[in-house]
Amino acid sequence: MVQAQLQIALVICIPLITLCSAWDVKVVMTLTFVQFALFFLTFWWELARWLDSWLLDVLYNSDTHSSWNLAGIQNTQDDVIINLVMRLMFLVLPTFWLGAMTWAGVRVGVALNGALAG
């Protein structure tokens, strides 16, 4: 839902941003890379979801969560580590991806601007 709203906002803003930038190649390339990064976020969130379910399956189907450990007291450190990893996978990794693609778009835009300026 959040990704769809971000995509809609970007699509609505693209004409306004390109018009305000006077059709600068750098801005157009940056917007292209940002749009690609937004569409590709689905992969990162599905990867995080798969890793979340896999880690939970490995953790809770192990011997530490047997009938002798009903409260799960022996597994509190593992739970904290998995929560930290999942927060990183769902928040930091997509943020890093968007930042890296935006930076790449800016650099490609600068290079194309320089090539067109001669």
PDB file of C-alpha atoms in Angstrom:
ATOM      1  CA  MET A   1       0.000   0.000   0.000  1.00  0.00           C
ATOM      2  CA  VAL A   2       2.783   2.416   0.890  1.00  0.00           C
ATOM      3  CA  GLN A   3       4.700   1.515  -2.239  1.00  0.00           C
ATOM      4  CA  ALA A   4       1.654   2.133  -4.428  1.00  0.00           C
ATOM      5  CA  GLN A   5       1.106   5.539  -2.847  1.00  0.00           C
ATOM      6  CA  LEU A   6       4.755   6.445  -3.379  1.00  0.00           C
ATOM      7  CA  GLN A   7       4.519   5.399  -7.025  1.00  0.00           C
ATOM      8  CA  ILE A   8       1.362   7.444  -7.535  1.00  0.00           C
ATOM      9  CA  ALA A   9       2.975  10.481  -5.912  1.00  0.00           C
ATOM     10  CA  LEU A  10       6.049  10.132  -8.116  1.00  0.00           C
ATOM     11  CA  VAL A  11       4.016   9.744 -11.304  1.00  0.00           C
ATOM     12  CA  ILE A  12       1.979  12.821 -10.409  1.00  0.00           C
ATOM     13  CA  CYS A  13       5.109  14.847  -9.606  1.00  0.00           C
ATOM     14  CA  ILE A  14       7.178  13.844 -12.657  1.00  0.00           C
ATOM     15  CA  PRO A  15       5.647  16.434 -15.046  1.00  0.00           C
ATOM     16  CA  LEU A  16       5.888  19.192 -12.448  1.00  0.00           C
ATOM     17  CA  ILE A  17       9.490  18.385 -11.561  1.00  0.00           C
ATOM     18  CA  THR A  18      10.625  18.167 -15.181  1.00  0.00           C
ATOM     19  CA  LEU A  19       8.859  21.418 -16.016  1.00  0.00           C
ATOM     20  CA  CYS A  20      10.433  23.237 -13.052  1.00  0.00           C
ATOM     21  CA  SER A  21      13.868  21.866 -13.950  1.00  0.00           C
ATOM     22  CA  ALA A  22      13.547  23.183 -17.531  1.00  0.00           C
ATOM     23  CA  TRP A  23      13.784  19.635 -18.919  1.00  0.00           C
ATOM     24  CA  ASP A  24      17.289  19.130 -17.542  1.00  0.00           C
ATOM     25  CA  VAL A  25      18.747  15.737 -18.495  1.00  0.00           C
ATOM     26  CA  LYS A  26      20.159  15.270 -14.988  1.00  0.00           C
ATOM     27  CA  VAL A  27      16.712  15.586 -13.421  1.00  0.00           C
ATOM     28  CA  VAL A  28      15.098  13.294 -15.988  1.00  0.00           C
ATOM     29  CA  MET A  29      17.723  10.593 -15.403  1.00  0.00           C
ATOM     30  CA  THR A  30      17.385  10.934 -11.628  1.00  0.00           C
ATOM     31  CA  LEU A  31      13.612  10.540 -11.875  1.00  0.00           C
ATOM     32  CA  THR A  32      14.065   7.512 -14.129  1.00  0.00           C
ATOM     33  CA  PHE A  33      16.328   5.802 -11.610  1.00  0.00           C
ATOM     34  CA  VAL A  34      14.041   6.706  -8.699  1.00  0.00           C
ATOM     35  CA  GLN A  35      11.032   5.271 -10.516  1.00  0.00           C
ATOM     36  CA  PHE A  36      12.931   2.065 -11.268  1.00  0.00           C
ATOM     37  CA  ALA A  37      13.995   1.840  -7.618  1.00  0.00           C
ATOM     38  CA  LEU A  38      10.395   2.271  -6.454  1.00  0.00           C
ATOM     39  CA  PHE A  39       9.169  -0.491  -8.760  1.00  0.00           C
ATOM     40  CA  PHE A  40      11.993  -2.757  -7.577  1.00  0.00           C
ATOM     41  CA  LEU A  41      11.144  -2.284  -3.876  1.00  0.00           C
ATOM     42  CA  THR A  42       8.692  -5.180  -4.177  1.00  0.00           C
ATOM     43  CA  PHE A  43      11.642  -7.542  -4.532  1.00  0.00           C
ATOM     44  CA  TRP A  44      13.335  -6.261  -1.374  1.00  0.00           C
ATOM     45  CA  TRP A  45      10.160  -6.478   0.701  1.00  0.00           C
ATOM     46  CA  GLU A  46       9.419  -9.998  -0.548  1.00  0.00           C
ATOM     47  CA  LEU A  47      12.992 -11.015   0.224  1.00  0.00           C
ATOM     48  CA  ALA A  48      12.587  -9.624   3.752  1.00  0.00           C
ATOM     49  CA  ARG A  49       9.244 -11.417   4.154  1.00  0.00           C
ATOM     50  CA  TRP A  50      10.746 -14.716   2.999  1.00  0.00           C
ATOM     51  CA  LEU A  51      13.721 -14.316   5.321  1.00  0.00           C
ATOM     52  CA  ASP A  52      11.377 -13.455   8.188  1.00  0.00           C
ATOM     53  CA  SER A  53       9.277 -16.585   7.709  1.00  0.00           C
ATOM     54  CA  TRP A  54      12.352 -18.764   7.171  1.00  0.00           C
ATOM     55  CA  LEU A  55      14.111 -17.477  10.299  1.00  0.00           C
ATOM     56  CA  LEU A  56      10.980 -17.889  12.405  1.00  0.00           C
ATOM     57  CA  ASP A  57      10.528 -21.419  11.091  1.00  0.00           C
ATOM     58  CA  VAL A  58      14.130 -22.318  11.891  1.00  0.00           C
ATOM     59  CA  LEU A  59      13.942 -20.719  15.334  1.00  0.00           C
ATOM     60  CA  TYR A  60      10.618 -22.098  16.524  1.00  0.00           C
ATOM     61  CA  ASN A  61      10.862 -25.572  15.009  1.00  0.00           C
ATOM     62  CA  SER A  62      14.148 -26.208  16.792  1.00  0.00           C
ATOM     63  CA  ASP A  63      14.771 -28.151  19.989  1.00  0.00           C
ATOM     64  CA  THR A  64      14.907 -24.987  22.087  1.00  0.00           C
ATOM     65  CA  HIS A  65      11.139 -24.610  21.657  1.00  0.00           C
ATOM     66  CA  SER A  66      10.181 -28.084  22.776  1.00  0.00           C
ATOM     67  CA  SER A  67       7.656 -29.222  25.354  1.00  0.00           C
ATOM     68  CA  TRP A  68      10.322 -28.753  28.040  1.00  0.00           C
ATOM     69  CA  ASN A  69      10.633 -25.057  27.206  1.00  0.00           C
ATOM     70  CA  LEU A  70       7.007 -23.965  27.186  1.00  0.00           C
ATOM     71  CA  ALA A  71       7.612 -20.309  27.967  1.00  0.00           C
ATOM     72  CA  GLY A  72      10.449 -19.936  25.473  1.00  0.00           C
ATOM     73  CA  ILE A  73      12.649 -18.471  28.170  1.00  0.00           C
ATOM     74  CA  GLN A  74      15.801 -19.965  26.715  1.00  0.00           C
ATOM     75  CA  ASN A  75      15.286 -18.228  23.375  1.00  0.00           C
ATOM     76  CA  THR A  76      15.006 -14.550  24.288  1.00  0.00           C
ATOM     77  CA  GLN A  77      18.345 -13.590  22.739  1.00  0.00           C
ATOM     78  CA  ASP A  78      17.404 -15.236  19.447  1.00  0.00           C
ATOM     79  CA  ASP A  79      14.095 -13.366  19.436  1.00  0.00           C
ATOM     80  CA  VAL A  80      15.844 -10.032  19.949  1.00  0.00           C
ATOM     81  CA  ILE A  81      18.319 -10.751  17.161  1.00  0.00           C
ATOM     82  CA  ILE A  82      15.558 -11.772  14.735  1.00  0.00           C
ATOM     83  CA  ASN A  83      13.556  -8.638  15.550  1.00  0.00           C
ATOM     84  CA  LEU A  84      16.627  -6.499  14.855  1.00  0.00           C
ATOM     85  CA  VAL A  85      17.360  -8.278  11.577  1.00  0.00           C
ATOM     86  CA  MET A  86      13.752  -7.914  10.425  1.00  0.00           C
ATOM     87  CA  ARG A  87      13.687  -4.211  11.212  1.00  0.00           C
ATOM     88  CA  LEU A  88      16.856  -3.794   9.200  1.00  0.00           C
ATOM     89  CA  MET A  89      15.514  -5.843   6.304  1.00  0.00           C
ATOM     90  CA  PHE A  90      12.170  -4.038   6.109  1.00  0.00           C
ATOM     91  CA  LEU A  91      13.388  -0.478   6.711  1.00  0.00           C
ATOM     92  CA  VAL A  92      17.110   0.015   6.207  1.00  0.00           C
ATOM     93  CA  LEU A  93      17.619  -2.162   3.129  1.00  0.00           C
ATOM     94  CA  PRO A  94      14.884  -0.477   1.016  1.00  0.00           C
ATOM     95  CA  THR A  95      16.084   2.940   2.202  1.00  0.00           C
ATOM     96  CA  PHE A  96      19.646   2.080   1.205  1.00  0.00           C
ATOM     97  CA  TRP A  97      18.385   0.781  -2.166  1.00  0.00           C
ATOM     98  CA  LEU A  98      16.474   3.992  -2.888  1.00  0.00           C
ATOM     99  CA  GLY A  99      19.444   6.116  -1.850  1.00  0.00           C
ATOM    100  CA  ALA A 100      21.877   4.143  -3.985  1.00  0.00           C
ATOM    101  CA  MET A 101      19.643   4.267  -7.051  1.00  0.00           C
ATOM    102  CA  THR A 102      19.020   7.987  -6.588  1.00  0.00           C
ATOM    103  CA  TRP A 103      22.750   8.601  -6.329  1.00  0.00           C
ATOM    104  CA  ALA A 104      23.339   6.506  -9.453  1.00  0.00           C
ATOM    105  CA  GLY A 105      20.665   8.492 -11.287  1.00  0.00           C
ATOM    106  CA  VAL A 106      22.276  11.779 -10.316  1.00  0.00           C
ATOM    107  CA  ARG A 107      25.709  10.586 -11.449  1.00  0.00           C
ATOM    108  CA  VAL A 108      24.379   9.290 -14.790  1.00  0.00           C
ATOM    109  CA  GLY A 109      22.473  12.544 -15.249  1.00  0.00           C
ATOM    110  CA  VAL A 110      25.605  14.603 -14.608  1.00  0.00           C
ATOM    111  CA  ALA A 111      27.562  12.462 -17.068  1.00  0.00           C
ATOM    112  CA  LEU A 112      24.890  12.825 -19.756  1.00  0.00           C
ATOM    113  CA  ASN A 113      24.645  16.553 -19.114  1.00  0.00           C
ATOM    114  CA  GLY A 114      28.395  16.855 -19.570  1.00  0.00           C
ATOM    115  CA  ALA A 115      28.331  14.749 -22.739  1.00  0.00           C
ATOM    116  CA  LEU A 116      25.501  16.789 -24.261  1.00  0.00           C
ATOM    117  CA  ALA A 117      27.103  20.108 -23.306  1.00  0.00           C
ATOM    118  CA  GLY A 118      30.217  19.030 -25.156  1.00  0.00           C
TER     119      GLY A 118
END
